[in-house]
Coordinates of C-alpha atoms in Angstrom, one line a residue:
M1 CA -2.2 -0.5 20.4
A2 CA -4.9 0.2 17.8
P3 CA -6.2 -2.8 15.9
K4 CA -4.9 -3.3 12.4
K5 CA -7.2 -2.3 9.6
P6 CA -8.8 -5.0 7.5
I7 CA -7.5 -5.9 4.0
L8 CA -10.0 -5.7 1.2
V9 CA -10.0 -8.9 -0.8
V10 CA -11.6 -9.1 -4.2
L11 CA -12.4 -12.6 -5.5
H12 CA -14.1 -13.7 -8.8
Q13 CA -15.6 -17.1 -8.2
E14 CA -18.2 -18.4 -5.8
H15 CA -15.8 -20.7 -4.0
S16 CA -12.5 -18.8 -4.4
T17 CA -10.3 -18.2 -1.4
P18 CA -7.3 -15.9 -0.8
G19 CA -5.2 -18.9 0.0
R20 CA -1.8 -18.5 1.5
V21 CA -1.8 -14.7 1.0
G22 CA -5.0 -14.5 3.1
R23 CA -3.6 -16.7 5.8
K24 CA -0.4 -14.7 6.1
L25 CA -2.4 -11.4 6.4
V26 CA -4.5 -12.9 9.2
E27 CA -1.4 -14.0 10.9
R28 CA -0.2 -10.4 10.8
G29 CA -3.4 -9.3 12.6
H30 CA -5.5 -8.2 9.6
A31 CA -9.1 -9.2 9.2
L32 CA -10.2 -9.9 5.6
D33 CA -13.0 -7.9 4.0
V34 CA -13.9 -10.3 1.2
R35 CA -15.9 -8.8 -1.7
K36 CA -17.1 -10.4 -4.9
P37 CA -18.4 -7.7 -7.3
R38 CA -19.2 -10.4 -9.8
F39 CA -22.0 -11.4 -7.5
G40 CA -23.1 -7.9 -6.6
D41 CA -20.8 -6.9 -3.7
P42 CA -20.0 -3.1 -3.7
L43 CA -16.4 -1.8 -3.5
P44 CA -15.7 1.0 -1.0
P45 CA -15.4 4.6 -2.2
T46 CA -12.2 5.0 -0.1
L47 CA -9.6 2.8 1.5
E48 CA -9.2 5.0 4.5
G49 CA -10.7 2.2 6.6
H50 CA -8.6 -0.6 5.1
G51 CA -4.9 -1.5 5.4
G52 CA -4.8 -2.3 1.7
A53 CA -6.6 -4.1 -1.2
I54 CA -5.9 -7.2 -3.3
I55 CA -7.6 -8.2 -6.5
F56 CA -7.1 -11.9 -7.1
G57 CA -7.2 -13.9 -10.3
G58 CA -10.1 -15.7 -12.2
P59 CA -10.9 -17.5 -15.4
M60 CA -12.1 -14.4 -17.2
S61 CA -9.9 -11.9 -19.1
A62 CA -9.4 -8.3 -18.2
Y63 CA -10.7 -7.3 -21.7
D64 CA -14.0 -9.3 -21.4
D65 CA -17.1 -7.3 -21.7
E66 CA -18.4 -7.8 -18.2
P67 CA -19.8 -5.0 -16.0
F68 CA -18.1 -6.2 -12.9
L69 CA -14.7 -6.1 -14.6
K70 CA -15.3 -2.4 -15.6
T71 CA -16.4 -1.7 -12.0
E72 CA -13.2 -3.2 -10.7
A73 CA -11.0 -1.4 -13.3
D74 CA -12.7 2.0 -12.6
W75 CA -12.3 1.4 -8.9
L76 CA -8.5 1.2 -9.2
D77 CA -8.5 4.9 -9.2
V78 CA -9.2 4.7 -5.4
P79 CA -5.9 3.0 -4.2
L80 CA -3.9 4.8 -6.9
R81 CA -5.2 8.2 -5.9
E82 CA -4.9 7.5 -2.1
G83 CA -1.5 5.8 -2.3
A84 CA -2.9 2.8 -0.4
P85 CA -1.3 -0.6 -0.7
F86 CA -2.8 -2.4 -3.7
L87 CA -1.8 -5.8 -5.0
G88 CA -3.1 -7.4 -8.3
L89 CA -2.5 -11.1 -8.8
C90 CA -2.8 -12.5 -12.3
L91 CA -6.2 -11.1 -13.5
G92 CA -5.7 -8.3 -10.9
A93 CA -2.4 -7.4 -12.3
Q94 CA -3.8 -7.4 -15.8
L95 CA -6.6 -5.1 -14.7
L96 CA -4.1 -2.7 -13.2
A97 CA -1.9 -2.8 -16.3
Q98 CA -4.9 -2.2 -18.6
H99 CA -6.2 0.6 -16.4
L100 CA -2.9 2.3 -16.8
G101 CA -3.0 2.1 -20.6
A102 CA -1.1 -1.2 -21.3
T103 CA -2.4 -3.9 -23.6
V104 CA -3.6 -7.2 -22.2
A105 CA -3.8 -10.1 -24.7
P106 CA -3.1 -13.8 -25.1
D107 CA 0.2 -14.9 -26.6
P108 CA -0.1 -14.7 -30.5
G109 CA 1.2 -18.3 -30.8
G110 CA -1.2 -19.7 -28.2
E111 CA 1.4 -20.3 -25.5
V112 CA 0.3 -20.5 -21.9
E113 CA 2.0 -20.6 -18.6
I114 CA 0.4 -23.3 -16.4
G115 CA 2.8 -24.8 -13.8
Y116 CA 6.2 -23.6 -12.4
Y117 CA 8.3 -21.2 -14.6
P118 CA 11.5 -19.3 -14.1
L119 CA 11.4 -15.7 -12.7
R120 CA 14.2 -13.2 -13.1
P121 CA 14.3 -10.0 -11.1
T122 CA 15.3 -6.7 -12.7
P123 CA 18.0 -4.6 -11.1
Q124 CA 15.2 -2.5 -9.6
G125 CA 13.5 -5.6 -8.2
Q126 CA 16.7 -7.1 -6.9
A127 CA 17.5 -3.9 -5.1
L128 CA 14.1 -4.2 -3.3
M129 CA 14.4 -7.9 -2.2
D130 CA 15.5 -11.4 -3.1
W131 CA 13.0 -13.1 -5.4
P132 CA 12.2 -16.8 -5.9
S133 CA 13.7 -18.4 -8.9
M134 CA 10.5 -20.3 -9.8
V135 CA 6.9 -19.3 -9.4
Y136 CA 3.5 -20.8 -10.0
Q137 CA 1.6 -19.6 -13.1
W138 CA -1.9 -20.3 -14.5
H139 CA -2.7 -17.9 -17.3
R140 CA -3.0 -17.5 -21.1
D141 CA -3.1 -13.7 -21.1
G142 CA -0.1 -11.4 -20.6
F143 CA 0.3 -7.6 -20.4
G144 CA 2.6 -4.8 -21.4
L145 CA 4.5 -2.6 -19.0
P146 CA 2.3 0.4 -18.2
S147 CA 3.8 3.8 -18.9
G148 CA 5.4 5.2 -15.7
A149 CA 5.6 1.8 -14.0
T150 CA 8.8 0.1 -12.9
R151 CA 9.4 -3.5 -13.9
L152 CA 10.5 -5.6 -10.9
A153 CA 10.7 -9.1 -12.5
T154 CA 10.6 -10.6 -15.9
S155 CA 11.0 -13.9 -17.7
D156 CA 12.5 -15.2 -20.9
G157 CA 9.4 -16.9 -22.0
A158 CA 6.3 -15.8 -23.9
F159 CA 5.2 -13.5 -21.0
P160 CA 8.1 -11.2 -20.1
E161 CA 6.1 -8.9 -17.8
Q162 CA 5.9 -10.7 -14.4
A163 CA 6.0 -8.0 -11.8
F164 CA 5.7 -4.2 -11.7
R165 CA 5.0 -1.4 -9.3
V166 CA 3.4 2.0 -9.6
G167 CA 4.5 4.4 -6.9
A168 CA 5.4 3.0 -3.5
A169 CA 2.4 0.8 -2.8
A170 CA 0.7 -0.6 -6.0
V171 CA 2.1 -3.8 -7.4
G172 CA 1.0 -6.2 -10.1
L173 CA 2.2 -9.9 -10.1
Q174 CA 1.5 -12.1 -13.1
F175 CA 2.1 -15.2 -11.0
H176 CA 0.2 -16.8 -8.1
P177 CA 1.9 -16.6 -4.7
E178 CA -1.3 -17.4 -2.9
M179 CA -1.4 -21.1 -3.9
T180 CA -1.7 -23.8 -1.2
A181 CA -1.2 -27.5 -1.8
A182 CA -5.0 -27.9 -1.7
M183 CA -5.5 -25.2 -4.3
I184 CA -3.0 -26.8 -6.7
Y185 CA -4.6 -30.2 -6.3
K186 CA -8.0 -28.7 -7.1
W187 CA -6.9 -26.6 -10.0
T188 CA -5.0 -29.4 -11.7
V189 CA -8.1 -31.7 -11.4
K190 CA -10.8 -29.2 -12.4
G191 CA -8.7 -27.6 -15.0
A192 CA -7.0 -30.7 -16.3
E193 CA -7.8 -29.9 -19.9
R194 CA -5.7 -26.8 -19.7
M195 CA -2.6 -28.9 -19.3
A196 CA -2.9 -29.9 -23.0
C197 CA -2.3 -26.3 -24.1
P198 CA 1.0 -25.3 -25.7
G199 CA 3.6 -24.6 -23.0
A200 CA 1.6 -26.1 -20.1
Q201 CA 3.1 -28.6 -17.7
S202 CA 1.7 -31.9 -16.6
R203 CA 0.0 -32.4 -13.3
R204 CA 3.0 -34.4 -12.1
E205 CA 5.2 -31.4 -12.8
H206 CA 2.9 -29.2 -10.8
L207 CA 3.0 -31.4 -7.8
E208 CA 6.7 -32.1 -8.0
G209 CA 7.3 -28.3 -8.5
R210 CA 5.5 -27.5 -5.3
L211 CA 7.8 -29.7 -3.3
L212 CA 10.9 -28.2 -4.9
Y213 CA 10.0 -24.5 -5.1
E214 CA 7.4 -23.6 -2.5
P215 CA 9.7 -23.1 0.5
A216 CA 11.6 -20.3 -1.2
L217 CA 8.4 -18.7 -2.5
D218 CA 6.8 -18.9 1.0
A219 CA 9.8 -17.1 2.5
W220 CA 9.8 -14.5 -0.2
L221 CA 6.1 -13.9 0.4
D222 CA 6.7 -13.0 4.0
G223 CA 9.1 -10.3 3.2
F224 CA 7.1 -9.1 0.2
L225 CA 3.9 -8.6 2.3
D226 CA 5.7 -6.8 5.1
R227 CA 7.1 -4.3 2.6
W228 CA 3.9 -4.0 0.7
L229 CA 1.8 -3.3 3.9
A230 CA 4.4 -0.7 4.9
R231 CA 4.0 1.1 1.5
D232 CA 7.7 0.5 1.1
M233 CA 8.0 -1.0 -2.5
V234 CA 10.6 1.5 -3.7
A235 CA 14.3 0.7 -3.3
D236 CA 16.9 3.6 -3.2
S237 CA 18.1 2.6 -6.7
A238 CA 14.6 2.4 -8.2
P239 CA 13.2 5.9 -8.6
I240 CA 9.4 6.3 -8.7
G241 CA 8.0 6.6 -12.2
V242 CA 11.0 5.3 -14.2
A243 CA 10.3 2.2 -16.3
A244 CA 13.0 -0.4 -16.4
E245 CA 14.1 -1.5 -19.8

């Protein structure tokens, strides 16, 4: 049996890790090709040698005037053109949405999502798989649904766009399925001031939420990654290119 192709992992801070998502990909036999364009790493001109690509989150915004963000946004043409599995998480999803013409912006009222918040799948998302009822968030920016994309999950809060797909293999998730216990402990200490923002939860709520909600999220992530790697993100009832209302 031929070895599995590596997964391209794009990170944005010096000490960032792909967390649980990276661990589950390694468990599936994929090496991780970690690149950090912010620090000068190039991105490949094709994904023919990779099994997929993931752009993770970061403290910056998709609309910031940073050369590395433009590099990453322009590079998104590669997985979209080749139909390769692509996953954008938080900032990565915002870059994908913006690249496809949607607006990325903070909530006008200053609301944030920092902690665990409800997630509601759309009919198209539910036809694809079962989704967790609560997911971990850490963001102040949200995005609109790109033209031609299919909404997979939403919420009733300040950030209704939570998950979308483009074609059979490109997916953007506003939330953070990669979080490990160590990452939550670190983020809630180093980013403690963020928990004073409107809508944010206390550190205690973060830690209690992990005990309550992570088993379901972990199980969901297994099924999600298997479908994503197989380029199988289209359910029979969710036609490609039709945006869910």
